[in-house]
Amino acid sequence: MSVLRVLGTAVATGEPVDLYADGDRWTADPVRDAEAVPVGWVLPGLVDAHTHPGYQEVGGPLDDKVLRDHLHQHVDSGVTLIRAPGLAGDPPDWFGTDPDVPRAVHAGPWIAQHGQFFDGWGRRASHAELPGLAAEQAARTGWAKLIADWKTDDEHLPAGVLRAVVERVHAVGGRVAVHSQQRSGGTAAVEAGVDSLEHGTWLDPDLLTRMAAQGTALTPTLSVLLGGVPVVTARPESEFRSWWLAGVAAHPATIAAAAEAGVTLLAGTDSLPHGRIAAEVRALAGAGVPAHQALGAASWTARAFLGLPGLEPGAPADAVVYAADPRTDLDQLDHPLAVILRGRRVR
């Protein structure tokens, strides 16, 4: 395999980039006869921080072939790292490690209290059992994902239970992601000190300063929520319809306020089809998040949050190269000049 050379300008810093792929790591040491990729604006690989690959229908099993197909769709879009906060089953050994699929961080199957979440998916436990179950999962994979609230008339997980989950998971070196689309569930999650809040519709804006201070990230999944507005609007009048539409309508302003407050934002697509990270970046920018920050949520900021450095010697050899600065034209994200994964050019 030939050694790749990446030349250009780092989008995150505006500084020159001149790196060589020494296997799966960047080096600044020149390599003779290295293959140069097109010169351009360079990101250290895109990140989809909320995606659930590997199933064909909600509640269905994890399918290895479908999983690989979905991961290839991510790679085609420039995504070199994913976080899967919930999977339809325990993934195969090649997940996140084979050369043709993105690096991956995952939380295994979702964890919920009894009577909530999709039938056929996840694990259910009593409030007393949840901290131990979450800690066991995080000890295996580094993350546990809990459902804090579900239907509008369901009881959310109490802050005390979530706090016990966080304490047990952190004790084994893991982190906690929490699904919330209700004000009460989001409040409980933030008060418990979870590591990331997923979706976060109806989030109390008064909590944003606390989230920034304690390091609770927000993954708004805005593009899929906005995409659902026409579908839900077409439904007959109901309490759920009114609640859901109002929550989504308020979401962009909350996201913009979170960015201003210094909350770590993570870009995540959440649903089919896979490979839509560009749409999420544009949705964040459309909500009022500065383009630089929106791109970081899908690249260098997300990588740092998930424990991976960017364009520097010794870092994983991932990169996406664009002809022009994507901050001034986010449509550039749809047309990468090159995608490099694990030191290999895959596009």
GROMACS .gro file of C-alpha atoms in nm:
model
  347
    1MET     CA    1   0.000   0.000   0.000
    2SER     CA    2   0.142   0.338  -0.098
    3VAL     CA    3   0.190   0.610   0.160
    4LEU     CA    4  -0.052   0.902   0.126
    5ARG     CA    5   0.044   1.266   0.164
    6VAL     CA    6  -0.216   1.526   0.262
    7LEU     CA    7  -0.147   1.890   0.179
    8GLY     CA    8  -0.373   2.185   0.230
    9THR     CA    9  -0.530   2.405   0.496
   10ALA     CA   10  -0.687   2.278   0.818
   11VAL     CA   11  -1.047   2.397   0.840
   12ALA     CA   12  -1.038   2.397   1.221
   13THR     CA   13  -0.734   2.623   1.258
   14GLY     CA   14  -0.658   2.779   0.920
   15GLU     CA   15  -0.302   2.646   0.948
   16PRO     CA   16  -0.114   2.455   0.676
   17VAL     CA   17  -0.137   2.076   0.671
   18ASP     CA   18   0.145   1.854   0.544
   19LEU     CA   19   0.109   1.501   0.679
   20TYR     CA   20   0.194   1.148   0.568
   21ALA     CA   21  -0.002   0.836   0.650
   22ASP     CA   22   0.237   0.602   0.826
   23GLY     CA   23   0.002   0.304   0.828
   24ASP     CA   24  -0.290   0.415   1.043
   25ARG     CA   25  -0.114   0.716   1.197
   26TRP     CA   26  -0.016   1.059   1.071
   27THR     CA   27   0.347   1.159   1.067
   28ALA     CA   28   0.517   1.483   0.970
   29ASP     CA   29   0.828   1.295   0.859
   30PRO     CA   30   0.856   1.309   0.478
   31VAL     CA   31   0.816   0.983   0.291
   32ARG     CA   32   0.979   0.958  -0.049
   33ASP     CA   33   0.746   0.883  -0.341
   34ALA     CA   34   0.436   0.930  -0.127
   35GLU     CA   35   0.110   0.959  -0.320
   36ALA     CA   36  -0.030   1.310  -0.282
   37VAL     CA   37  -0.406   1.349  -0.262
   38PRO     CA   38  -0.565   1.664  -0.410
   39VAL     CA   39  -0.468   1.980  -0.225
   40GLY     CA   40  -0.757   2.150  -0.048
   41TRP     CA   41  -0.930   2.229   0.279
   42VAL     CA   42  -0.882   1.945   0.526
   43LEU     CA   43  -1.099   1.806   0.806
   44PRO     CA   44  -0.978   1.523   1.031
   45GLY     CA   45  -1.263   1.299   0.916
   46LEU     CA   46  -1.633   1.357   0.974
   47VAL     CA   47  -1.817   1.214   1.275
   48ASP     CA   48  -2.177   1.099   1.308
   49ALA     CA   49  -2.223   1.099   1.685
   50HIS     CA   50  -2.576   0.957   1.691
   51THR     CA   51  -2.650   0.680   1.445
   52HIS     CA   52  -2.807   0.334   1.476
   53PRO     CA   53  -2.685   0.124   1.182
   54GLY     CA   54  -2.764  -0.239   1.115
   55TYR     CA   55  -3.143  -0.284   1.116
   56GLN     CA   56  -3.404  -0.292   0.843
   57GLU     CA   57  -3.712  -0.208   1.050
   58VAL     CA   58  -3.776  -0.067   1.395
   59GLY     CA   59  -3.762  -0.343   1.653
   60GLY     CA   60  -3.588  -0.580   1.413
   61PRO     CA   61  -3.262  -0.768   1.477
   62LEU     CA   62  -2.912  -0.652   1.400
   63ASP     CA   63  -2.814  -0.782   1.055
   64ASP     CA   64  -2.442  -0.805   0.972
   65LYS     CA   65  -2.486  -0.739   0.599
   66VAL     CA   66  -2.718  -0.446   0.656
   67LEU     CA   67  -2.477  -0.314   0.918
   68ARG     CA   68  -2.185  -0.319   0.675
   69ASP     CA   69  -2.396  -0.157   0.401
   70HIS     CA   70  -2.498   0.123   0.637
   71LEU     CA   71  -2.138   0.178   0.745
   72HIS     CA   72  -2.027   0.201   0.382
   73GLN     CA   73  -2.288   0.475   0.332
   74HIS     CA   74  -2.128   0.663   0.619
   75VAL     CA   75  -1.780   0.628   0.466
   76ASP     CA   76  -1.906   0.750   0.129
   77SER     CA   77  -2.022   1.070   0.300
   78GLY     CA   78  -1.680   1.130   0.457
   79VAL     CA   79  -1.764   0.987   0.800
   80THR     CA   80  -1.462   0.809   0.949
   81LEU     CA   81  -1.593   0.779   1.306
   82ILE     CA   82  -1.938   0.701   1.441
   83ARG     CA   83  -2.092   0.678   1.784
   84ALA     CA   84  -2.386   0.438   1.807
   85PRO     CA   85  -2.572   0.521   2.129
   86GLY     CA   86  -2.791   0.213   2.103
   87LEU     CA   87  -2.783  -0.083   1.865
   88ALA     CA   88  -3.035  -0.351   1.774
   89GLY     CA   89  -2.796  -0.610   1.921
   90ASP     CA   90  -2.436  -0.665   2.020
   91PRO     CA   91  -2.221  -0.589   1.712
   92PRO     CA   92  -1.980  -0.834   1.545
   93ASP     CA   93  -1.607  -0.824   1.614
   94TRP     CA   94  -1.534  -0.644   1.285
   95PHE     CA   95  -1.755  -0.347   1.381
   96GLY     CA   96  -1.538  -0.037   1.398
   97THR     CA   97  -1.218  -0.225   1.316
   98ASP     CA   98  -1.234  -0.356   0.957
   99PRO     CA   99  -1.048  -0.132   0.710
  100ASP     CA  100  -1.359  -0.050   0.504
  101VAL     CA  101  -1.582   0.072   0.790
  102PRO     CA  102  -1.563   0.378   1.016
  103ARG     CA  103  -1.406   0.365   1.357
  104ALA     CA  104  -1.686   0.314   1.606
  105VAL     CA  105  -1.784   0.391   1.963
  106HIS     CA  106  -2.101   0.223   2.083
  107ALA     CA  107  -2.321   0.165   2.386
  108GLY     CA  108  -2.455  -0.177   2.295
  109PRO     CA  109  -2.835  -0.220   2.311
  110TRP     CA  110  -3.044   0.058   2.462
  111ILE     CA  111  -3.137   0.038   2.833
  112ALA     CA  112  -3.485   0.139   2.950
  113GLN     CA  113  -3.723   0.100   3.240
  114HIS     CA  114  -4.004  -0.151   3.207
  115GLY     CA  115  -4.289  -0.056   2.974
  116GLN     CA  116  -4.092   0.192   2.763
  117PHE     CA  117  -3.908   0.199   2.431
  118PHE     CA  118  -3.960  -0.004   2.112
  119ASP     CA  119  -4.070  -0.365   2.143
  120GLY     CA  120  -3.792  -0.602   2.043
  121TRP     CA  121  -3.510  -0.359   2.116
  122GLY     CA  122  -3.300  -0.291   2.420
  123ARG     CA  123  -3.287  -0.421   2.774
  124ARG     CA  124  -3.539  -0.346   3.049
  125ALA     CA  125  -3.466  -0.320   3.419
  126SER     CA  126  -3.613  -0.188   3.741
  127HIS     CA  127  -3.485   0.139   3.885
  128ALA     CA  128  -3.278  -0.057   4.137
  129GLU     CA  129  -3.121  -0.269   3.862
  130LEU     CA  130  -3.045   0.008   3.614
  131PRO     CA  131  -2.716   0.135   3.766
  132GLY     CA  132  -2.562  -0.213   3.769
  133LEU     CA  133  -2.684  -0.298   3.420
  134ALA     CA  134  -2.551   0.031   3.282
  135ALA     CA  135  -2.213  -0.018   3.453
  136GLU     CA  136  -2.182  -0.370   3.310
  137GLN     CA  137  -2.250  -0.236   2.961
  138ALA     CA  138  -2.009   0.056   2.995
  139ALA     CA  139  -1.737  -0.174   3.124
  140ARG     CA  140  -1.764  -0.368   2.797
  141THR     CA  141  -1.785  -0.084   2.549
  142GLY     CA  142  -1.717   0.246   2.726
  143TRP     CA  143  -2.074   0.377   2.697
  144ALA     CA  144  -2.424   0.305   2.825
  145LYS     CA  145  -2.735   0.458   2.668
  146LEU     CA  146  -3.051   0.503   2.875
  147ILE     CA  147  -3.401   0.610   2.781
  148ALA     CA  148  -3.494   0.885   3.028
  149ASP     CA  149  -3.844   0.943   2.893
  150TRP     CA  150  -4.065   0.801   2.622
  151LYS     CA  151  -4.435   0.866   2.560
  152THR     CA  152  -4.589   1.192   2.675
  153ASP     CA  153  -4.782   1.024   2.957
  154ASP     CA  154  -4.490   0.808   3.078
  155GLU     CA  155  -4.295   0.874   3.395
  156HIS     CA  156  -3.937   0.980   3.328
  157LEU     CA  157  -3.640   0.824   3.503
  158PRO     CA  158  -3.591   1.012   3.832
  159ALA     CA  159  -3.279   1.222   3.874
  160GLY     CA  160  -3.173   1.006   4.168
  161VAL     CA  161  -3.176   0.691   3.954
  162LEU     CA  162  -2.984   0.862   3.676
  163ARG     CA  163  -2.736   0.999   3.927
  164ALA     CA  164  -2.673   0.647   4.057
  165VAL     CA  165  -2.626   0.531   3.695
  166VAL     CA  166  -2.373   0.805   3.629
  167GLU     CA  167  -2.179   0.726   3.948
  168ARG     CA  168  -2.160   0.353   3.872
  169VAL     CA  169  -2.070   0.402   3.506
  170HIS     CA  170  -1.806   0.663   3.581
  171ALA     CA  171  -1.660   0.431   3.844
  172VAL     CA  172  -1.580   0.176   3.569
  173GLY     CA  173  -1.438   0.444   3.340
  174GLY     CA  174  -1.746   0.467   3.117
  175ARG     CA  175  -1.979   0.742   3.002
  176VAL     CA  176  -2.356   0.784   2.991
  177ALA     CA  177  -2.574   0.898   2.700
  178VAL     CA  178  -2.942   0.966   2.768
  179HIS     CA  179  -3.238   0.992   2.533
  180SER     CA  180  -3.477   1.270   2.627
  181GLN     CA  181  -3.753   1.455   2.445
  182GLN     CA  182  -3.942   1.584   2.749
  183ARG     CA  183  -3.861   1.879   2.972
  184SER     CA  184  -3.871   1.670   3.291
  185GLY     CA  185  -3.650   1.394   3.152
  186GLY     CA  186  -3.396   1.643   3.021
  187THR     CA  187  -3.388   1.822   3.355
  188ALA     CA  188  -3.331   1.494   3.541
  189ALA     CA  189  -3.051   1.398   3.303
  190VAL     CA  190  -2.869   1.729   3.338
  191GLU     CA  191  -2.911   1.729   3.716
  192ALA     CA  192  -2.762   1.378   3.723
  193GLY     CA  193  -2.455   1.494   3.530
  194VAL     CA  194  -2.486   1.266   3.227
  195ASP     CA  195  -2.214   1.289   2.964
  196SER     CA  196  -2.441   1.353   2.667
  197LEU     CA  197  -2.805   1.439   2.617
  198GLU     CA  198  -2.955   1.298   2.297
  199HIS     CA  199  -3.224   1.495   2.107
  200GLY     CA  200  -3.312   1.730   2.395
  201THR     CA  201  -3.640   1.870   2.266
  202TRP     CA  202  -3.822   2.067   2.537
  203LEU     CA  203  -3.489   2.117   2.716
  204ASP     CA  204  -3.506   2.397   2.972
  205PRO     CA  205  -3.277   2.676   2.838
  206ASP     CA  206  -3.190   2.770   3.196
  207LEU     CA  207  -2.990   2.446   3.217
  208LEU     CA  208  -2.749   2.534   2.936
  209THR     CA  209  -2.497   2.712   3.155
  210ARG     CA  210  -2.488   2.411   3.387
  211MET     CA  211  -2.444   2.175   3.092
  212ALA     CA  212  -2.147   2.375   2.968
  213ALA     CA  213  -1.988   2.389   3.312
  214GLN     CA  214  -2.020   2.017   3.385
  215GLY     CA  215  -1.937   1.900   3.032
  216THR     CA  216  -2.274   1.754   2.933
  217ALA     CA  217  -2.282   1.752   2.552
  218LEU     CA  218  -2.597   1.797   2.343
  219THR     CA  219  -2.667   1.590   2.032
  220PRO     CA  220  -2.974   1.766   1.888
  221THR     CA  221  -3.043   1.536   1.585
  222LEU     CA  222  -3.213   1.841   1.435
  223SER     CA  223  -3.229   1.739   1.070
  224VAL     CA  224  -3.431   1.422   1.133
  225LEU     CA  225  -3.669   1.610   1.361
  226LEU     CA  226  -3.725   1.883   1.104
  227GLY     CA  227  -3.773   1.613   0.841
  228GLY     CA  228  -4.053   1.465   1.050
  229VAL     CA  229  -4.253   1.788   1.069
  230PRO     CA  230  -4.450   1.735   0.743
  231VAL     CA  231  -4.533   1.378   0.843
  232VAL     CA  232  -4.657   1.469   1.191
  233THR     CA  233  -4.837   1.781   1.065
  234ALA     CA  234  -5.041   1.562   0.828
  235ARG     CA  235  -5.174   1.354   1.119
  236PRO     CA  236  -5.511   1.423   1.283
  237GLU     CA  237  -5.515   1.663   1.578
  238SER     CA  238  -5.398   1.498   1.899
  239GLU     CA  239  -5.215   1.577   2.220
  240PHE     CA  240  -4.904   1.402   2.087
  241ARG     CA  241  -4.915   1.596   1.758
  242SER     CA  242  -4.934   1.932   1.933
  243TRP     CA  243  -4.665   1.840   2.187
  244TRP     CA  244  -4.423   1.703   1.928
  245LEU     CA  245  -4.458   1.991   1.682
  246ALA     CA  246  -4.419   2.252   1.956
  247GLY     CA  247  -4.107   2.081   2.087
  248VAL     CA  248  -3.945   2.069   1.743
  249ALA     CA  249  -4.043   2.430   1.670
  250ALA     CA  250  -3.859   2.546   1.983
  251HIS     CA  251  -3.556   2.323   1.926
  252PRO     CA  252  -3.351   2.543   1.686
  253ALA     CA  253  -3.351   2.839   1.925
  254THR     CA  254  -3.241   2.614   2.212
  255ILE     CA  255  -2.958   2.473   2.001
  256ALA     CA  256  -2.836   2.821   1.906
  257ALA     CA  257  -2.849   2.924   2.273
  258ALA     CA  258  -2.655   2.610   2.367
  259ALA     CA  259  -2.383   2.700   2.119
  260GLU     CA  260  -2.361   3.051   2.260
  261ALA     CA  261  -2.350   2.916   2.617
  262GLY     CA  262  -2.051   2.697   2.534
  263VAL     CA  263  -2.226   2.360   2.542
  264THR     CA  264  -2.042   2.095   2.341
  265LEU     CA  265  -2.258   2.021   2.037
  266LEU     CA  266  -2.234   1.687   1.858
  267ALA     CA  267  -2.378   1.626   1.512
  268GLY     CA  268  -2.587   1.311   1.478
  269THR     CA  269  -2.834   1.193   1.215
  270ASP     CA  270  -3.029   0.927   1.412
  271SER     CA  271  -3.216   0.757   1.129
  272LEU     CA  272  -3.229   0.613   0.779
  273PRO     CA  273  -3.087   0.672   0.527
  274HIS     CA  274  -2.731   0.671   0.658
  275GLY     CA  275  -2.463   0.905   0.530
  276ARG     CA  276  -2.660   1.227   0.593
  277ILE     CA  277  -2.415   1.407   0.820
  278ALA     CA  278  -2.395   1.704   0.581
  279ALA     CA  279  -2.768   1.762   0.627
  280GLU     CA  280  -2.723   1.775   1.005
  281VAL     CA  281  -2.440   2.028   0.979
  282ARG     CA  282  -2.655   2.247   0.754
  283ALA     CA  283  -2.949   2.213   0.996
  284LEU     CA  284  -2.732   2.326   1.287
  285ALA     CA  285  -2.608   2.624   1.087
  286GLY     CA  286  -2.966   2.702   0.983
  287ALA     CA  287  -3.063   2.709   1.351
  288GLY     CA  288  -2.808   2.983   1.414
  289VAL     CA  289  -2.500   2.784   1.512
  290PRO     CA  290  -2.191   2.949   1.353
  291ALA     CA  291  -2.066   2.743   1.058
  292HIS     CA  292  -1.727   2.687   1.223
  293GLN     CA  293  -1.896   2.544   1.532
  294ALA     CA  294  -2.143   2.337   1.328
  295LEU     CA  295  -1.856   2.178   1.136
  296GLY     CA  296  -1.668   2.112   1.458
  297ALA     CA  297  -1.974   1.929   1.590
  298ALA     CA  298  -1.930   1.687   1.298
  299SER     CA  299  -1.551   1.674   1.303
  300TRP     CA  300  -1.278   1.798   1.536
  301THR     CA  301  -1.501   1.878   1.837
  302ALA     CA  302  -1.678   1.543   1.816
  303ARG     CA  303  -1.350   1.355   1.770
  304ALA     CA  304  -1.202   1.523   2.077
  305PHE     CA  305  -1.515   1.446   2.281
  306LEU     CA  306  -1.488   1.080   2.177
  307GLY     CA  307  -1.118   1.064   2.256
  308LEU     CA  308  -0.952   1.093   1.914
  309PRO     CA  309  -0.704   1.366   1.815
  310GLY     CA  310  -0.723   1.534   1.476
  311LEU     CA  311  -0.464   1.643   1.219
  312GLU     CA  312  -0.142   1.595   1.411
  313PRO     CA  313   0.147   1.349   1.420
  314GLY     CA  314   0.048   1.028   1.595
  315ALA     CA  315  -0.325   1.080   1.540
  316PRO     CA  316  -0.536   0.827   1.349
  317ALA     CA  317  -0.487   0.877   0.975
  318ASP     CA  318  -0.836   0.996   0.884
  319ALA     CA  319  -0.915   1.301   0.672
  320VAL     CA  320  -1.159   1.453   0.428
  321VAL     CA  321  -1.040   1.706   0.171
  322TYR     CA  322  -1.257   1.968  -0.001
  323ALA     CA  323  -1.191   2.202  -0.290
  324ALA     CA  324  -1.307   2.509  -0.097
  325ASP     CA  325  -1.354   2.611   0.264
  326PRO     CA  326  -1.676   2.433   0.373
  327ARG     CA  327  -1.742   2.702   0.633
  328THR     CA  328  -1.826   2.945   0.355
  329ASP     CA  329  -2.011   2.684   0.149
  330LEU     CA  330  -2.154   2.394   0.349
  331ASP     CA  331  -2.259   2.224   0.025
  332GLN     CA  332  -1.891   2.139  -0.015
  333LEU     CA  333  -1.960   1.858   0.233
  334ASP     CA  334  -2.148   1.674  -0.042
  335HIS     CA  335  -1.847   1.677  -0.275
  336PRO     CA  336  -1.523   1.573  -0.104
  337LEU     CA  337  -1.212   1.558  -0.321
  338ALA     CA  338  -1.079   1.270  -0.110
  339VAL     CA  339  -1.177   1.061   0.190
  340ILE     CA  340  -0.897   0.892   0.384
  341LEU     CA  341  -0.975   0.621   0.641
  342ARG     CA  342  -0.704   0.442   0.840
  343GLY     CA  343  -0.439   0.575   0.603
  344ARG     CA  344  -0.612   0.447   0.289
  345ARG     CA  345  -0.791   0.658   0.031
  346VAL     CA  346  -1.146   0.519   0.012
  347ARG     CA  347  -1.292   0.791  -0.209
   0.00000   0.00000   0.00000
